[in-house]
Coordinates of C-alpha atoms in Angstrom, one line a residue:
Chain A
M1 CA 3.8 -3.2 -14.3
Q2 CA 5.1 -5.3 -11.4
Y3 CA 3.6 -5.4 -7.9
L4 CA 5.1 -6.7 -4.7
V5 CA 2.6 -8.5 -2.5
S6 CA 4.0 -8.9 1.0
V7 CA 2.7 -11.4 3.4
I8 CA 2.4 -10.1 6.9
D9 CA 2.8 -12.5 9.9
D10 CA 3.8 -12.5 13.5
R11 CA 5.2 -16.1 13.6
T12 CA 7.6 -17.8 11.2
N13 CA 7.1 -21.2 9.6
S14 CA 3.5 -21.0 10.9
A15 CA 1.7 -22.2 7.8
T16 CA -0.5 -25.3 8.3
S17 CA -0.6 -28.0 5.7
D18 CA -4.0 -26.8 4.5
E19 CA -2.5 -23.3 4.0
R20 CA 0.5 -24.6 2.1
A21 CA -1.8 -26.6 -0.2
A22 CA -3.9 -23.6 -0.8
V23 CA -0.8 -21.5 -1.6
D24 CA 0.5 -24.1 -4.0
A25 CA -2.8 -24.1 -5.9
F26 CA -2.9 -20.3 -6.0
N27 CA 0.7 -20.2 -7.3
E28 CA -0.1 -22.7 -10.0
Q29 CA -3.1 -20.6 -11.1
A30 CA -1.0 -17.4 -11.1
Q31 CA 1.6 -19.1 -13.2
A32 CA -1.0 -20.5 -15.6
D33 CA -2.6 -17.0 -16.0
G34 CA 0.8 -15.4 -16.7
Y35 CA 0.9 -13.1 -13.6
W36 CA 3.7 -15.0 -11.8
V37 CA 7.2 -13.5 -11.7
F38 CA 8.7 -14.7 -8.4
A39 CA 7.8 -15.6 -4.9
G40 CA 9.4 -16.8 -1.7
G41 CA 9.1 -17.3 2.0
L42 CA 11.6 -15.6 4.3
A43 CA 13.4 -16.9 7.5
A44 CA 12.6 -15.3 10.8
P45 CA 13.7 -11.7 11.5
S46 CA 16.0 -13.2 14.2
A47 CA 18.0 -14.6 11.2
A48 CA 18.5 -11.1 9.8
T49 CA 21.7 -9.1 9.8
V50 CA 21.8 -5.3 9.1
V51 CA 25.0 -4.2 7.3
D52 CA 26.0 -0.5 7.2
N53 CA 28.9 0.2 4.9
R54 CA 27.9 3.8 4.0
D55 CA 31.1 5.2 5.2
G56 CA 33.3 2.3 3.9
N57 CA 33.7 0.9 7.3
A58 CA 31.2 -2.0 7.4
V59 CA 29.3 -2.4 10.6
M60 CA 27.2 -5.5 11.1
T61 CA 24.2 -5.5 13.5
D62 CA 22.5 -8.7 14.6
G63 CA 18.8 -8.6 14.0
P64 CA 16.3 -6.8 11.7
F65 CA 16.4 -3.0 10.9
L66 CA 13.0 -2.6 12.4
E67 CA 11.8 -4.3 15.5
S68 CA 8.1 -5.0 15.3
K69 CA 5.6 -7.6 16.3
E70 CA 4.6 -8.2 12.7
Y71 CA 7.0 -8.5 9.8
L72 CA 7.5 -9.6 6.3
A73 CA 7.2 -13.4 6.2
G74 CA 7.2 -13.9 2.4
F75 CA 6.2 -12.2 -0.8
W76 CA 5.0 -12.5 -4.4
V77 CA 6.1 -10.5 -7.3
F78 CA 3.3 -10.3 -9.9
E79 CA 3.3 -8.8 -13.4
A80 CA -0.2 -7.3 -13.7
P81 CA -1.6 -4.9 -16.3
D82 CA -3.0 -2.6 -13.6
F83 CA -3.7 -2.2 -9.9
D84 CA -7.2 -3.8 -10.0
V85 CA -5.7 -7.0 -11.3
A86 CA -2.9 -6.8 -8.6
L87 CA -5.6 -6.3 -6.0
R88 CA -7.5 -9.3 -7.2
L89 CA -4.4 -11.4 -7.0
A90 CA -3.6 -10.1 -3.6
T91 CA -7.2 -10.8 -2.5
D92 CA -6.9 -14.4 -3.6
G93 CA -3.4 -14.7 -2.2
S94 CA -4.5 -13.5 1.2
K95 CA -7.3 -16.1 1.2
A96 CA -4.9 -18.8 0.2
C97 CA -2.2 -18.1 2.7
N98 CA -4.7 -17.0 5.4
R99 CA -2.6 -13.9 6.2
R100 CA -2.9 -10.2 5.7
V101 CA -1.0 -9.0 2.6
E102 CA 0.3 -5.6 1.4
V103 CA 0.3 -4.5 -2.2
R104 CA 2.9 -2.1 -3.6
P105 CA 3.8 -1.2 -7.1
F106 CA 7.4 -1.3 -8.2
L107 CA 8.7 2.1 -9.5
Chain B
M1 CA -29.6 36.9 -24.0
I2 CA -28.3 34.6 -21.4
D3 CA -26.3 36.2 -18.6
A4 CA -22.7 35.1 -19.0
G5 CA -22.2 34.7 -15.2
Q6 CA -25.2 32.5 -15.0
A7 CA -24.1 30.5 -18.0
I8 CA -20.7 29.9 -16.5
S9 CA -22.0 28.7 -13.2
Q10 CA -24.5 26.4 -15.0
A11 CA -21.7 25.1 -17.2
H12 CA -19.6 24.5 -14.1
H13 CA -22.4 22.5 -12.5
E14 CA -23.2 20.5 -15.6
E15 CA -19.9 20.2 -17.5
W16 CA -17.1 20.2 -14.9
A17 CA -17.1 16.4 -14.4
R18 CA -17.4 15.8 -18.2
V19 CA -14.4 18.1 -19.0
V20 CA -12.2 16.6 -16.2
A21 CA -13.2 13.1 -17.2
S22 CA -12.5 13.6 -20.9
L23 CA -9.1 15.1 -20.2
T24 CA -8.2 12.4 -17.7
R25 CA -9.0 9.8 -20.3
R26 CA -6.9 11.5 -22.9
F27 CA -3.9 12.5 -20.8
G28 CA -4.1 9.8 -18.1
D29 CA -3.4 12.3 -15.3
L30 CA -5.8 13.7 -12.8
D31 CA -3.6 16.7 -12.1
I32 CA -3.3 17.8 -15.7
A33 CA -7.0 17.3 -16.2
E34 CA -8.0 19.2 -13.2
D35 CA -5.7 22.2 -13.8
A36 CA -6.6 22.4 -17.4
A37 CA -10.3 22.3 -16.6
A38 CA -9.9 25.0 -14.0
E39 CA -8.0 27.2 -16.5
A40 CA -10.7 26.7 -19.2
F41 CA -13.3 27.9 -16.7
A42 CA -11.1 30.9 -15.8
I43 CA -10.8 31.8 -19.5
A44 CA -14.6 31.4 -19.9
V45 CA -15.1 33.9 -17.1
E46 CA -12.9 36.4 -19.0
R47 CA -14.3 35.8 -22.5
W48 CA -17.9 34.9 -22.3
P49 CA -19.1 38.3 -20.9
A50 CA -17.4 40.1 -23.9
D51 CA -17.7 37.5 -26.7
G52 CA -21.1 36.0 -25.7
V53 CA -21.8 32.5 -24.5
P54 CA -20.7 29.9 -27.0
P55 CA -23.5 27.7 -28.5
N56 CA -22.1 24.6 -27.0
P57 CA -20.5 25.5 -23.7
G58 CA -19.4 22.0 -22.9
A59 CA -17.6 21.5 -26.2
W60 CA -16.0 25.0 -25.9
L61 CA -14.7 24.2 -22.4
T62 CA -13.4 20.8 -23.4
T63 CA -11.6 22.2 -26.4
T64 CA -10.1 25.1 -24.4
A65 CA -9.0 22.7 -21.6
N66 CA -7.4 20.3 -24.1
R67 CA -5.3 23.2 -25.6
K68 CA -4.3 24.3 -22.1
A69 CA -3.3 20.7 -21.2
I70 CA -1.2 20.4 -24.4
D71 CA 0.5 23.7 -23.6
R72 CA 1.4 22.5 -20.2
I73 CA 2.7 19.1 -21.4
R74 CA 4.8 20.9 -24.1
R75 CA 6.3 23.2 -21.4
E76 CA 7.0 20.2 -19.2
S77 CA 8.4 18.0 -21.9
K78 CA 11.0 20.6 -22.8
R79 CA 12.2 20.0 -19.2
D80 CA 11.6 16.2 -18.9
G81 CA 12.6 15.1 -22.4
K82 CA 10.3 14.2 -25.2
Q83 CA 8.4 11.4 -23.6
K84 CA 5.2 13.0 -22.8
E85 CA 5.0 14.8 -26.1
A86 CA 5.4 11.5 -27.9
Q87 CA 2.7 10.0 -25.7
M88 CA 0.4 12.9 -26.6
A89 CA 0.9 12.5 -30.3
Y90 CA -0.9 9.2 -30.1
D91 CA -4.2 10.7 -29.4
D92 CA -5.8 8.5 -32.0
D93 CA -5.1 5.4 -29.9
P94 CA -7.7 2.7 -30.4
P95 CA -10.1 3.1 -27.5
E96 CA -9.4 0.9 -24.5
P97 CA -11.7 -2.0 -24.0
L98 CA -14.8 -0.8 -22.3
G99 CA -16.1 -1.8 -18.9
A100 CA -19.7 -2.7 -18.4
I101 CA -20.9 0.8 -19.1
E102 CA -19.3 3.5 -21.1
D103 CA -19.3 7.0 -19.7
E104 CA -16.2 8.9 -18.9
R105 CA -17.8 10.6 -15.8
L106 CA -18.6 7.1 -14.5
R107 CA -14.9 6.1 -14.9
L108 CA -13.9 9.2 -13.0
I109 CA -16.3 8.4 -10.2
F110 CA -15.1 4.9 -9.9
T111 CA -11.5 6.1 -9.9
C112 CA -12.2 8.6 -7.1
C113 CA -14.1 6.0 -5.1
H114 CA -11.6 3.3 -5.5
P115 CA -11.6 0.9 -2.5
A116 CA -7.8 1.2 -2.1
L117 CA -8.3 4.8 -1.0
A118 CA -9.4 5.8 2.5
M119 CA -13.1 6.6 2.9
E120 CA -12.5 10.2 3.8
T121 CA -10.1 10.6 0.8
R122 CA -12.7 9.1 -1.5
M123 CA -15.3 11.6 -0.3
A124 CA -12.9 14.6 -0.8
L125 CA -11.6 13.4 -4.1
T126 CA -15.1 12.8 -5.5
L127 CA -16.3 16.3 -4.4
R128 CA -13.2 17.8 -6.0
M129 CA -12.9 15.9 -9.3
V130 CA -16.5 15.0 -10.0
G131 CA -18.4 17.7 -8.1
G132 CA -16.0 20.5 -9.0
L133 CA -16.0 21.9 -5.4
T134 CA -12.9 23.9 -4.6
V135 CA -10.4 22.6 -2.1
A136 CA -11.4 25.5 0.2
E137 CA -15.1 24.5 0.0
I138 CA -14.3 20.9 0.8
A139 CA -12.0 21.8 3.7
R140 CA -14.8 24.0 5.1
A141 CA -17.4 21.2 4.7
F142 CA -15.2 18.7 6.6
L143 CA -13.9 21.3 9.1
V144 CA -10.2 20.9 8.3
Q145 CA -7.6 23.3 7.3
E146 CA -7.4 24.1 3.6
T147 CA -3.7 23.1 3.4
A148 CA -4.5 19.7 5.1
M149 CA -7.3 19.1 2.7
G150 CA -5.1 20.1 -0.2
Q151 CA -2.4 17.6 0.9
R152 CA -5.0 14.8 1.3
I153 CA -6.2 15.3 -2.2
T154 CA -2.7 15.6 -3.6
R155 CA -1.6 12.4 -1.8
A156 CA -4.7 10.6 -3.2
K157 CA -3.8 11.6 -6.7
G158 CA -0.2 10.5 -6.1
K159 CA -1.4 7.1 -5.0
I160 CA -3.7 6.8 -8.0
K161 CA -0.7 7.5 -10.2
A162 CA 2.0 5.5 -8.4
A163 CA -0.2 2.4 -7.8
R164 CA -1.7 2.7 -11.3
I165 CA -5.2 2.7 -10.1
P166 CA -7.0 2.2 -13.4
Y167 CA -9.2 4.9 -14.8
R168 CA -12.2 2.8 -15.8
V169 CA -15.5 1.4 -14.9
P170 CA -14.9 -1.9 -13.1
S171 CA -15.7 -5.2 -15.0
A172 CA -19.2 -6.6 -14.7
E173 CA -18.2 -9.0 -12.0
D174 CA -16.7 -6.2 -9.8
L175 CA -19.4 -3.7 -10.6
P176 CA -22.0 -4.5 -7.9
T177 CA -19.5 -4.2 -5.0
R178 CA -17.8 -1.2 -6.5
V179 CA -21.2 0.6 -7.0
S180 CA -22.0 0.0 -3.4
G181 CA -18.7 1.6 -2.4
V182 CA -19.6 4.7 -4.5
L183 CA -23.1 4.8 -2.9
S184 CA -21.5 4.7 0.6
V185 CA -19.3 7.7 -0.3
L186 CA -22.3 9.7 -1.5
F187 CA -24.4 8.6 1.5
L188 CA -21.7 9.7 3.9
V189 CA -21.4 13.1 2.2
F190 CA -25.2 13.5 2.4
N191 CA -25.3 12.5 6.1
E192 CA -22.4 14.8 7.0
G193 CA -24.6 17.6 5.4
Y194 CA -27.8 16.5 7.0
L195 CA -26.5 15.9 10.6
A196 CA -23.4 18.0 10.6
T197 CA -21.0 17.5 13.5
G198 CA -19.0 20.0 15.4
P199 CA -19.8 22.6 18.0
D200 CA -19.4 25.7 15.8
T201 CA -21.1 24.4 12.6
D202 CA -24.5 24.9 11.1
P203 CA -26.6 21.9 12.1
V204 CA -27.5 21.3 8.5
R205 CA -25.1 22.0 5.6
H206 CA -27.2 22.3 2.5
E207 CA -24.1 22.5 0.2
L208 CA -23.2 18.9 1.1
T209 CA -26.7 17.5 0.9
A210 CA -27.3 19.2 -2.4
E211 CA -24.0 18.0 -3.9
A212 CA -24.7 14.4 -2.7
I213 CA -28.1 14.5 -4.4
R214 CA -26.7 16.0 -7.6
L215 CA -24.0 13.3 -7.8
T216 CA -26.5 10.5 -7.0
R217 CA -28.7 11.8 -9.8
L218 CA -25.7 11.6 -12.1
I219 CA -25.1 8.0 -11.1
R220 CA -28.8 7.3 -11.6
A221 CA -28.6 8.7 -15.1
L222 CA -25.6 6.6 -15.8
L223 CA -26.9 3.4 -14.2
P224 CA -30.7 3.6 -14.5
G225 CA -31.2 -0.1 -14.0
D226 CA -29.5 -0.3 -10.6
G227 CA -32.1 -0.6 -7.8
E228 CA -29.9 0.6 -5.0
V229 CA -28.9 3.7 -6.9
A230 CA -32.6 4.5 -7.3
G231 CA -33.1 3.6 -3.6
L232 CA -30.4 5.9 -2.4
L233 CA -31.6 8.8 -4.5
A234 CA -35.2 8.3 -3.2
L235 CA -33.9 8.1 0.3
M236 CA -31.9 11.3 0.0
L237 CA -34.9 13.1 -1.7
L238 CA -37.4 12.0 1.0
T239 CA -34.9 13.1 3.7
E240 CA -34.1 16.4 2.1
A241 CA -37.8 17.1 1.7
R242 CA -38.1 17.4 5.5
R243 CA -34.9 19.5 5.9
S244 CA -36.5 22.9 6.5
A245 CA -39.0 21.4 9.1
R246 CA -36.2 19.8 11.0
I247 CA -34.6 22.7 12.7
S248 CA -36.7 25.2 14.7
A249 CA -36.3 29.0 14.5
T250 CA -34.3 28.8 17.7
G251 CA -31.9 26.3 16.1
E252 CA -33.2 23.2 17.9
L253 CA -33.8 19.8 16.3
V254 CA -37.5 19.1 15.6
T255 CA -38.1 15.3 15.6
L256 CA -40.1 13.6 12.9
V257 CA -43.2 13.4 15.2
E258 CA -43.2 17.1 16.0
Q259 CA -42.4 18.4 12.5
D260 CA -44.8 20.8 10.7
R261 CA -45.7 18.5 7.8
G262 CA -47.1 21.3 5.8
S263 CA -43.6 22.7 5.3
W264 CA -42.2 19.5 3.8
D265 CA -41.2 19.9 0.1
R266 CA -44.0 18.2 -1.8
E267 CA -42.1 18.1 -5.1
L268 CA -39.1 16.2 -3.6
I269 CA -41.5 13.8 -1.9
A270 CA -43.4 13.2 -5.1
E271 CA -40.2 12.3 -6.9
G272 CA -39.0 10.1 -4.0
H273 CA -42.3 8.3 -4.0
Y274 CA -42.2 7.8 -7.7
L275 CA -38.7 6.1 -7.4
V276 CA -39.9 3.9 -4.5
R277 CA -43.0 2.8 -6.6
E278 CA -40.7 2.1 -9.5
R279 CA -38.5 -0.2 -7.4
L280 CA -41.6 -2.0 -6.0
A281 CA -42.8 -2.6 -9.5
A282 CA -39.4 -4.0 -10.5
G283 CA -40.2 -7.0 -8.4
V284 CA -36.5 -7.5 -7.4
P285 CA -35.7 -8.0 -3.7
P286 CA -34.8 -4.6 -2.4
G287 CA -31.4 -3.7 -0.9
R288 CA -30.6 -1.6 2.1
Y289 CA -31.1 1.8 0.5
Q290 CA -34.4 0.8 -1.1
L291 CA -35.7 -0.4 2.2
L292 CA -34.6 2.8 3.9
A293 CA -36.3 4.8 1.1
A294 CA -39.5 2.7 1.5
I295 CA -39.5 3.5 5.3
N296 CA -39.2 7.2 4.5
A297 CA -41.9 6.9 1.9
V298 CA -44.3 5.5 4.6
H299 CA -43.4 8.5 6.9
T300 CA -43.8 11.1 4.2
Y301 CA -47.0 9.5 2.9
A302 CA -48.8 10.1 6.2
R303 CA -50.4 13.5 6.6
T304 CA -50.3 13.3 10.3
V305 CA -48.2 11.3 12.8
S306 CA -51.2 9.3 13.9
E307 CA -51.9 8.3 10.3
T308 CA -48.5 6.7 10.0
D309 CA -48.7 3.1 9.1
W310 CA -46.3 1.9 11.9
S311 CA -46.9 -1.8 11.2
Q312 CA -45.6 -1.2 7.7
V313 CA -42.6 0.6 9.1
V314 CA -41.8 -2.2 11.5
A315 CA -42.3 -4.8 8.7
L316 CA -39.8 -2.9 6.6
Y317 CA -37.3 -2.7 9.5
N318 CA -37.7 -6.4 10.0
Q319 CA -36.7 -6.9 6.3
L320 CA -33.8 -4.5 6.8
A321 CA -32.6 -6.4 9.9
Q322 CA -32.4 -9.5 7.8
L323 CA -30.0 -7.8 5.4
D324 CA -28.2 -5.8 8.0
P325 CA -28.3 -7.3 11.5
S326 CA -26.4 -4.3 12.9
P327 CA -27.3 -2.9 16.3
I328 CA -28.1 0.5 14.7
V329 CA -30.8 -1.0 12.5
A330 CA -32.1 -2.8 15.7
L331 CA -32.2 0.6 17.5
N332 CA -34.1 2.3 14.7
R333 CA -36.5 -0.6 14.5
A334 CA -37.1 -0.3 18.2
I335 CA -38.2 3.3 17.8
A336 CA -40.9 2.2 15.4
V337 CA -41.8 -0.7 17.7
A338 CA -42.5 1.9 20.4
E339 CA -45.2 3.4 18.3
L340 CA -46.8 0.1 17.5
D341 CA -46.4 -1.9 20.7
G342 CA -45.6 0.7 23.3
P343 CA -42.5 2.1 25.0
E344 CA -42.0 -0.9 27.3
V345 CA -41.6 -3.4 24.5
A346 CA -39.2 -1.1 22.7
L347 CA -37.2 -0.4 25.9
A348 CA -36.6 -4.2 26.3
I349 CA -35.2 -4.3 22.8
V350 CA -33.0 -1.2 23.3
D351 CA -31.6 -2.4 26.6
R352 CA -30.4 -5.6 25.0
L353 CA -28.2 -3.4 22.7
D354 CA -26.3 -1.8 25.6
G355 CA -22.9 -3.3 25.1
K356 CA -22.7 -2.5 21.4
L357 CA -24.0 1.0 21.4
A358 CA -22.8 2.5 24.6
G359 CA -20.8 5.1 22.7
Y360 CA -23.5 6.1 20.3
H361 CA -25.6 9.2 21.3
A362 CA -28.8 8.1 19.5
Y363 CA -28.9 5.0 21.7
H364 CA -29.0 7.1 24.9
A365 CA -31.4 9.6 23.3
T366 CA -33.8 6.8 22.4
R367 CA -33.6 5.3 25.8
A368 CA -34.1 8.7 27.4
D369 CA -37.3 9.2 25.4
L370 CA -38.7 5.7 26.2
L371 CA -37.9 6.1 29.9
R372 CA -39.6 9.5 29.9
R373 CA -42.7 8.0 28.3
L374 CA -42.7 5.3 31.0
G375 CA -42.5 7.9 33.7
R376 CA -39.0 6.9 34.9
S377 CA -37.8 10.5 35.2
Q378 CA -34.6 9.8 37.1
D379 CA -33.4 7.1 34.7
S380 CA -34.4 9.3 31.8
R381 CA -32.4 12.2 33.0
T382 CA -29.3 10.0 33.3
A383 CA -29.8 8.8 29.8
Y384 CA -30.3 12.4 28.4
D385 CA -27.0 13.3 30.2
A386 CA -25.2 10.5 28.4
A387 CA -26.8 11.5 25.0
I388 CA -25.9 15.1 25.4
A389 CA -22.3 14.3 26.3
L390 CA -22.0 12.3 23.0
A391 CA -24.1 14.3 20.6
G392 CA -22.0 16.3 18.1
N393 CA -24.8 18.2 16.3
T394 CA -25.6 21.6 17.8
A395 CA -29.4 21.4 17.1
E396 CA -29.5 17.9 18.6
T397 CA -27.7 19.0 21.7
A398 CA -30.2 21.9 22.1
Y399 CA -33.2 19.6 21.7
L400 CA -31.8 17.0 24.2
T401 CA -31.0 19.6 26.7
R402 CA -34.5 21.1 26.6
R403 CA -36.1 17.6 26.9
R404 CA -33.9 16.8 29.9
D405 CA -34.7 20.1 31.6
Q406 CA -38.5 19.5 31.1
L407 CA -38.4 16.3 33.1
A408 CA -40.3 16.4 36.4

């Protein structure tokens, strides 16, 4: 079962060097324990473009699909046997990156 | 000959959680387990009066519910392909690795009280799946529409399924924190029964206090070595013992000091005292519930108010304040300090809490009482007004109003 752990932030590139070191250590542990699938940080919502080609006539809109103070700043994808394990990873991940995180299962 | 109706209601009380738990374990689905359990009880209502009560009602109900669940899965698998049927055929799966303690009802309780669910959802789900209360009963208890409560429970089950919240007792390292979450759920259910809120409700709702006690007894039977479980059970019993003395014939709250101690339930008190003594003998530093139980033991030990060992009560509150430095604990401590050192000392403590408790009715009620005892009628009246505006319990409002109107 895969889980998406999203990092919630209100500033981009805001990680301090301590936070980055803690995240590196956390990532290495997650890889060593076999939970790691994929992870990444995302550029600011100001870099986003929304594309709507539902009617075959593509319209590009500058900016994110949802304007909000807080947004997705990065994420982990974990392979975990169940939700409790995913929650424990998210708990450690939140501590490491010093941000709130959201946990959601893949369908 | 046992009356079939009585046997069914007894079986419902004793076996509901076990039946639901065992089916959840087998089929991995709360909905299927609940529906099949409900069907099995419905069949019992039809059959037992005619055929007689089976020698082992629990086993009969589990077997019947299992058959009903299989019927339902067969019906559904004709629609959804053969997946579920295939899953079902592997009933002889090796058992999953066990958590710290093995009991299926315990797994069910920990699933319903999972920290990823909202607190009010945990309360509702526990009452439904473990307590066997109907959705209508739970809705009535929490003063919401039945459809809204039904949706809340359905959403919770959906989240458990979609997020794959595991059906198990947490591992030994997670157990203490998860038990404390379960105990908070049960304590909230109890308190909602004991000091019911809402302008049109009964001030005390016995069905909730009774259910909280019953479920806490169950946890106690499953985790006999846990001091806080014993402490919470003792706390509930010692509180429940005073229930009938707490509301007057005219529906007004009767404070601890004014209660008719002769009408307290001696049997519940004896059991509560036994548990408190057991915890003292254990020699382990007590947690929050054990301290609250010990405070209640001191109150219920005294035959009259004047006999109350207030210094012991204050000492216990001091210990509690170390564990839980919340302003509410400080407020309750101040009430005991008033008996030991007088209202003036207590008022000084209470006044320091102003900023944190301005929205809490008990803060204003306590101040009002202390100011009244100090002869400051005008200030007392203002405090009673503030308490009345915030109080949600009908009996409490009636009591506060009378006290205010008695001021010179």
